[in-house]
Amino acid sequence: IPFHIVEGAVADVRVPQNVTRSLLPFLQQANIPYTILISDLQQAIENQTAGRSHRSRRSLPGYNYEVYHSLEEIEDWMHYLNRTYSDLVQMFSVGKSYEGRPLYVLKIGKRSRPYKKAVWIDCGIHAREWIGPAFCQWFVKEALQTYQTDPDMKKMLTQLYFYIMPVFNVDGYHFSWTNDRFWRKTRSKNMRFHCHGVDANRNWKVKWCDEGASLHPCDDTYCGPFPESEPEVKAVAHFLRKHRKQIKAYLSFHAYAQMLLYPYSYKYATIPNFNCVESAAYNAVNALQSAYGVRYRYGPASSTLYVSSGSSMDWAYKNGIPYAFAFELRDTGHFGFLLPEMLIKPTCTETMLAVKNITLHLLKKCH
């Protein structure tokens, strides 16, 4: 059971089918209320991943943004955009993953002047949260398709650059497609414990390995042997440090909980520019709700979700990026990490409204 589950809290548990028959009478006798969310989890997983390698890949101009894509497909798509939209898109790598994969980022924006402020967006720090990379791709699609027709998008791409990293944890994401749909961490090896991976959102140099992180290499929230031990974290941290004067907002996309979080994660305390950040969050969740009526909770991560140390959002804020947010996208637990593909479009549509709102708020120079 995860460390942050306490008495009275709701916990999602995966139970082997052969155990279910004996577990349900026990829960009834103990008066523990339960709900069966997905009766056949294996089938639900297979529905998302089966046949993907055999599905006829549509040509890249007809790329389908309403299905989940493998790492190979996402990388092909990035290369295609880099070739096709050279006036607005520039693709580069910030480094290599533990298993040697390139860590690709798309820089999007009109090259209108040499120096422009920028917004960093990353998705897929946690491998199993597939809706994150789906949103990053959706954002790029919207930016490129509506740039000419939407005055807000034109303003955003003219006045700002967007650095977008569709898959932060490339090794883990690939592994979640090939081996374990619920894999969360990176894939670095720990020789002593024969466990793989570090939680890439507990590996940053900000109150590293304190509350809400684990020292045990086999745990899902393992903080790593030292801060920035993971090449993925080290590479992104290096890039953000190098561009910290330019980057004014850091947005990281996770799942699931339907929340918009801001610092701090590692302690209960109010950030110095609280009024600015709070009003940006309030307006963003209202904009999001206007699409389908979906309500997001918002607030400091520590009190709104739980205390966690070594997070990318806290690190970005501590390193001088004044607007740092983490989105926890749909849903609140029914499908959890297995959010069906039919919900990609509404989730991304509403999230897009929130991101545009935050970006335009940023341009109004609230300090």
Coordinates of C-alpha atoms in Angstrom, one line a residue:
I1 CA 0.0 0.0 0.0
P2 CA 1.5 3.4 -0.9
F3 CA 2.9 5.5 1.9
H4 CA 0.3 8.2 1.6
I5 CA -2.7 5.9 2.1
V6 CA -4.1 6.6 5.6
E7 CA -7.2 5.5 7.5
G8 CA -10.3 6.8 5.8
A9 CA -8.6 7.3 2.4
V10 CA -9.6 5.6 -0.8
A11 CA -7.1 3.1 -2.2
D12 CA -7.1 1.4 -5.7
V13 CA -6.0 -2.2 -5.5
R14 CA -5.2 -4.7 -8.3
V15 CA -6.2 -8.2 -7.3
P16 CA -5.5 -11.4 -9.2
Q17 CA -8.7 -13.1 -10.2
N18 CA -8.1 -16.2 -8.2
V19 CA -7.8 -14.1 -5.0
T20 CA -11.0 -12.0 -5.6
R21 CA -13.4 -14.8 -4.5
S22 CA -11.8 -15.0 -1.1
L23 CA -11.2 -11.3 -0.7
L24 CA -14.7 -10.1 -1.2
P25 CA -16.2 -12.1 1.7
F26 CA -13.4 -10.8 3.9
L27 CA -14.1 -7.1 3.0
Q28 CA -17.8 -7.7 3.7
Q29 CA -17.2 -9.3 7.1
A30 CA -14.8 -6.5 8.0
N31 CA -17.3 -3.9 7.0
I32 CA -14.9 -2.3 4.5
P33 CA -16.8 -0.6 1.7
Y34 CA -15.6 -1.5 -1.8
T35 CA -16.4 -0.9 -5.4
I36 CA -15.3 -3.0 -8.3
L37 CA -14.1 -0.4 -10.8
I38 CA -12.8 -2.7 -13.6
S39 CA -13.9 -6.4 -13.3
D40 CA -11.3 -7.7 -15.9
L41 CA -8.2 -5.5 -15.8
Q42 CA -6.2 -7.7 -18.1
Q43 CA -8.9 -7.4 -20.8
A44 CA -8.9 -3.6 -20.4
I45 CA -5.2 -3.5 -20.8
E46 CA -5.3 -5.7 -23.9
N47 CA -8.0 -3.5 -25.4
Q48 CA -5.6 -0.6 -25.3
T49 CA -2.4 -2.3 -26.4
A50 CA -3.5 -5.4 -28.5
G51 CA -2.9 -5.2 -32.2
R52 CA -1.1 -1.9 -31.9
S53 CA 2.0 -3.2 -33.6
H54 CA -0.2 -4.7 -36.4
R55 CA -2.5 -1.7 -36.8
S56 CA -2.2 -0.1 -40.2
R57 CA -0.2 3.1 -39.4
R58 CA -2.0 6.0 -41.1
S59 CA 0.2 8.4 -43.0
L60 CA 1.7 11.1 -40.8
P61 CA -0.5 13.9 -42.4
G62 CA -3.5 11.8 -41.1
Y63 CA -2.0 11.2 -37.7
N64 CA -4.7 10.2 -35.2
Y65 CA -4.6 12.3 -32.0
E66 CA -7.5 10.3 -30.4
V67 CA -5.5 7.1 -29.9
Y68 CA -2.5 6.4 -27.7
H69 CA 0.8 6.1 -29.6
S70 CA 3.9 4.1 -29.0
L71 CA 7.3 5.8 -28.5
E72 CA 8.3 4.9 -32.0
E73 CA 5.2 6.5 -33.5
I74 CA 5.6 9.6 -31.4
E75 CA 9.2 10.0 -32.5
D76 CA 8.3 9.5 -36.2
W77 CA 5.6 12.2 -35.7
M78 CA 8.1 14.6 -34.2
H79 CA 10.5 14.1 -37.1
Y80 CA 7.6 14.7 -39.6
L81 CA 6.6 18.0 -37.9
N82 CA 10.2 19.1 -37.9
R83 CA 10.4 18.6 -41.6
T84 CA 7.0 19.9 -42.5
Y85 CA 6.6 23.0 -40.3
S86 CA 10.2 24.3 -40.3
D87 CA 9.0 27.9 -39.9
L88 CA 7.3 27.1 -36.5
V89 CA 8.9 23.9 -35.3
Q90 CA 12.5 23.0 -34.3
M91 CA 13.3 19.5 -32.9
F92 CA 16.3 18.8 -30.8
S93 CA 17.6 16.4 -28.2
V94 CA 18.6 17.5 -24.6
G95 CA 20.5 14.2 -24.0
K96 CA 20.1 10.5 -23.8
S97 CA 18.1 8.2 -21.6
Y98 CA 19.6 5.4 -19.4
E99 CA 19.0 2.9 -22.3
G100 CA 20.5 5.3 -24.9
R101 CA 17.3 6.8 -26.4
P102 CA 17.3 10.4 -27.5
L103 CA 15.4 12.9 -25.3
Y104 CA 13.5 14.9 -27.9
V105 CA 12.0 18.3 -27.4
L106 CA 10.0 20.4 -29.8
K107 CA 10.6 24.2 -29.8
I108 CA 7.5 25.8 -31.2
G109 CA 7.0 29.5 -31.9
K110 CA 7.4 32.2 -34.6
R111 CA 11.0 33.3 -34.9
S112 CA 9.9 36.9 -34.7
R113 CA 12.8 38.2 -32.6
P114 CA 16.0 36.8 -31.2
Y115 CA 15.0 36.9 -27.5
K116 CA 11.6 35.7 -26.4
K117 CA 10.2 34.4 -23.1
A118 CA 9.4 30.7 -23.1
V119 CA 7.1 28.1 -21.5
W120 CA 8.4 24.5 -20.8
I121 CA 5.8 21.7 -21.1
D122 CA 6.7 18.0 -20.3
C123 CA 4.6 14.9 -20.3
G124 CA 5.2 11.3 -19.4
I125 CA 7.5 11.6 -16.4
H126 CA 5.6 8.6 -15.1
A127 CA 5.5 5.9 -17.8
R128 CA 1.9 4.5 -17.2
E129 CA 0.2 8.0 -17.4
W130 CA -0.4 7.7 -21.1
I131 CA -2.9 10.6 -21.2
G132 CA 0.1 13.0 -20.6
P133 CA 2.0 12.3 -23.8
A134 CA -1.4 12.3 -25.6
F135 CA -2.0 15.9 -24.4
C136 CA 1.5 17.1 -25.3
Q137 CA 0.8 15.9 -28.9
W138 CA -2.6 17.5 -28.8
F139 CA -1.1 20.8 -27.7
V140 CA 1.3 20.8 -30.7
K141 CA -1.5 19.9 -33.1
E142 CA -3.7 22.8 -31.8
A143 CA -0.8 25.2 -32.0
L144 CA 0.1 24.4 -35.6
Q145 CA -3.5 24.0 -36.8
T146 CA -5.0 27.1 -35.2
Y147 CA -2.0 29.5 -35.4
Q148 CA -3.5 31.4 -38.4
T149 CA -7.1 31.5 -37.3
D150 CA -7.1 31.9 -33.5
P151 CA -5.9 35.3 -32.3
D152 CA -4.9 33.9 -28.8
M153 CA -2.8 31.2 -30.4
K154 CA -1.2 33.7 -32.8
K155 CA -0.3 35.9 -29.8
M156 CA 1.1 33.0 -27.8
L157 CA 3.3 31.7 -30.7
T158 CA 4.4 35.3 -31.7
Q159 CA 5.3 36.5 -28.2
L160 CA 6.6 33.2 -26.7
Y161 CA 8.5 30.0 -27.4
F162 CA 7.1 26.7 -26.2
Y163 CA 9.5 23.9 -25.4
I164 CA 7.5 20.7 -25.4
M165 CA 8.8 17.3 -24.3
P166 CA 6.1 14.7 -25.2
V167 CA 7.8 11.8 -23.5
F168 CA 10.1 12.6 -20.6
N169 CA 10.6 9.0 -19.4
V170 CA 11.2 7.4 -22.8
D171 CA 12.6 4.1 -21.4
G172 CA 9.7 3.7 -18.9
Y173 CA 7.1 4.6 -21.5
H174 CA 8.4 2.1 -24.0
F175 CA 8.5 -0.6 -21.2
S176 CA 4.8 0.2 -20.4
W177 CA 3.9 -0.7 -24.0
T178 CA 6.0 -3.8 -24.2
N179 CA 6.1 -5.4 -20.7
D180 CA 4.1 -3.7 -17.9
R181 CA 1.3 -1.3 -18.6
F182 CA 1.5 -0.1 -15.0
W183 CA 5.2 0.7 -15.0
R184 CA 5.9 4.1 -13.4
K185 CA 9.7 4.6 -13.0
T186 CA 12.7 5.0 -15.2
R187 CA 14.6 1.8 -16.2
S188 CA 18.0 2.2 -14.6
K189 CA 19.4 -0.9 -12.9
N190 CA 20.1 -1.3 -9.2
M191 CA 22.7 -4.1 -8.9
R192 CA 22.2 -4.6 -5.2
F193 CA 18.5 -5.1 -5.2
H194 CA 17.9 -6.3 -8.8
C195 CA 15.2 -3.7 -9.1
H196 CA 14.8 -1.3 -12.0
G197 CA 14.1 2.3 -12.0
V198 CA 13.8 5.5 -10.1
D199 CA 10.8 7.8 -9.7
A200 CA 11.7 10.6 -12.0
N201 CA 9.5 12.9 -10.0
R202 CA 11.4 12.3 -6.8
N203 CA 14.9 12.6 -8.2
W204 CA 15.2 16.4 -8.4
K205 CA 17.6 18.4 -6.2
V206 CA 15.0 20.0 -3.9
K207 CA 14.5 18.5 -0.5
W208 CA 15.7 15.3 -2.1
C209 CA 14.5 12.0 -0.6
D210 CA 12.6 13.6 2.3
E211 CA 8.9 13.1 3.1
G212 CA 6.9 11.4 0.3
A213 CA 9.9 9.6 -1.3
S214 CA 11.4 6.2 -0.6
L215 CA 15.0 5.1 -0.1
H216 CA 14.2 1.5 -1.2
P217 CA 15.1 0.8 -4.8
C218 CA 12.1 -1.5 -5.3
D219 CA 9.5 1.1 -4.3
D220 CA 7.5 3.1 -6.9
T221 CA 8.6 6.3 -5.2
Y222 CA 12.3 5.5 -5.0
C223 CA 14.2 8.8 -5.0
G224 CA 17.4 7.3 -6.6
P225 CA 20.9 7.0 -5.2
F226 CA 21.5 10.7 -5.4
P227 CA 19.7 13.8 -6.9
E228 CA 19.8 13.9 -10.7
S229 CA 21.1 10.3 -10.8
E230 CA 18.8 9.6 -13.7
P231 CA 20.2 10.8 -17.0
E232 CA 16.7 12.0 -18.1
V233 CA 16.3 14.2 -15.0
K234 CA 19.9 15.5 -15.3
A235 CA 19.5 16.4 -19.0
V236 CA 16.3 18.3 -18.4
A237 CA 17.6 20.0 -15.3
H238 CA 20.7 21.1 -17.2
F239 CA 18.6 22.5 -20.0
L240 CA 16.2 24.4 -17.7
R241 CA 19.2 25.8 -15.7
K242 CA 20.8 27.0 -18.9
H243 CA 17.6 28.8 -20.0
R244 CA 16.2 29.8 -16.6
K245 CA 16.2 33.6 -17.6
Q246 CA 14.1 32.9 -20.6
I247 CA 11.7 30.3 -19.2
K248 CA 8.9 31.9 -17.2
A249 CA 6.5 28.9 -16.8
Y250 CA 7.0 25.2 -16.2
L251 CA 4.0 22.9 -16.8
S252 CA 4.2 19.2 -16.1
F253 CA 1.4 16.8 -17.0
H254 CA 0.5 13.7 -15.0
A255 CA -2.5 11.5 -14.2
Y256 CA -4.8 11.0 -12.5
A257 CA -6.8 13.1 -10.0
Q258 CA -8.3 16.1 -11.8
M259 CA -6.2 18.7 -10.1
L260 CA -4.1 21.7 -10.9
L261 CA -1.2 21.9 -8.4
Y262 CA 1.4 24.5 -7.7
P263 CA 4.3 24.7 -5.2
Y264 CA 5.2 23.6 -2.7
S265 CA 5.0 19.8 -2.8
Y266 CA 7.6 19.2 -0.1
K267 CA 6.3 21.4 2.6
Y268 CA 3.2 23.2 3.8
A269 CA 4.1 26.9 3.1
T270 CA 2.9 29.7 1.0
I271 CA 5.0 30.7 -2.0
P272 CA 6.1 34.4 -2.3
N273 CA 4.1 35.1 -5.5
F274 CA 1.1 33.2 -4.2
N275 CA -1.5 35.8 -5.3
C276 CA -0.4 35.6 -8.9
V277 CA -0.1 31.9 -9.1
E278 CA -3.4 31.3 -7.2
S279 CA -5.3 33.6 -9.6
A280 CA -3.8 31.9 -12.6
A281 CA -4.9 28.5 -11.2
Y282 CA -8.4 29.7 -10.4
N283 CA -8.9 31.1 -13.9
A284 CA -7.4 28.1 -15.5
V285 CA -9.7 25.6 -13.8
N286 CA -12.7 27.7 -14.6
A287 CA -11.7 27.8 -18.2
L288 CA -11.3 24.0 -18.1
Q289 CA -14.7 23.5 -16.6
S290 CA -16.4 25.6 -19.2
A291 CA -15.8 22.8 -21.8
Y292 CA -17.6 19.8 -20.3
G293 CA -18.4 20.8 -16.7
V294 CA -15.4 18.8 -15.3
R295 CA -14.3 20.3 -12.0
Y296 CA -10.6 20.4 -11.0
R297 CA -9.4 21.0 -7.5
Y298 CA -6.5 23.4 -7.4
G299 CA -4.0 24.5 -4.7
P300 CA -0.5 23.8 -3.3
A301 CA 0.5 20.2 -4.1
S302 CA 1.3 19.4 -0.4
S303 CA -2.2 20.2 0.9
T304 CA -4.2 19.4 -2.2
L305 CA -2.7 16.1 -3.1
Y306 CA 0.1 14.9 -0.6
V307 CA 3.6 15.9 0.5
S308 CA 6.3 14.7 -1.9
S309 CA 9.9 15.8 -2.0
G310 CA 12.3 16.0 -5.0
S311 CA 9.6 17.0 -7.5
S312 CA 10.3 18.7 -10.9
M313 CA 7.7 21.4 -10.1
D314 CA 9.3 22.5 -6.8
W315 CA 12.7 22.3 -8.5
A316 CA 11.6 24.6 -11.4
Y317 CA 10.1 27.1 -8.9
K318 CA 13.2 27.1 -6.7
N319 CA 15.4 27.6 -9.8
G320 CA 13.7 30.9 -10.7
I321 CA 10.7 29.8 -12.9
P322 CA 7.9 31.9 -11.3
Y323 CA 4.9 29.9 -12.7
A324 CA 5.3 26.2 -12.0
F325 CA 2.3 23.9 -12.3
A326 CA 1.6 20.2 -12.3
F327 CA -1.7 19.0 -13.9
E328 CA -3.2 15.7 -12.8
L329 CA -5.5 15.0 -15.7
R330 CA -8.7 12.8 -15.9
D331 CA -10.1 10.9 -14.2
T332 CA -10.6 10.5 -10.4
G333 CA -10.0 6.7 -10.3
H334 CA -12.7 4.8 -12.2
F335 CA -10.4 4.1 -15.2
G336 CA -7.3 5.6 -13.5
F337 CA -4.2 5.0 -15.7
L338 CA -6.3 3.1 -18.2
L339 CA -8.3 6.2 -19.4
P340 CA -10.1 5.0 -22.5
E341 CA -9.1 6.4 -25.9
M342 CA -12.6 7.8 -26.3
L343 CA -11.8 10.2 -23.4
I344 CA -8.6 11.6 -25.0
K345 CA -10.4 14.3 -27.1
P346 CA -12.5 15.7 -24.2
T347 CA -9.6 15.6 -21.8
C348 CA -7.2 17.3 -24.1
T349 CA -9.8 19.9 -25.3
E350 CA -10.6 21.1 -21.8
T351 CA -6.9 21.0 -20.7
M352 CA -6.0 23.1 -23.7
L353 CA -8.3 25.8 -22.4
A354 CA -6.5 25.8 -19.1
V355 CA -3.1 25.9 -20.6
K356 CA -4.0 28.8 -22.9
N357 CA -5.4 30.6 -19.9
I358 CA -2.2 30.2 -17.9
T359 CA -0.1 31.3 -20.9
L360 CA -2.2 34.5 -21.6
H361 CA -2.1 35.2 -17.8
L362 CA 1.7 35.0 -18.0
L363 CA 1.7 37.5 -20.8
K364 CA -0.2 40.0 -18.7
K365 CA 2.9 40.3 -16.5
C366 CA 1.4 39.5 -13.1
H367 CA 4.3 39.6 -10.6

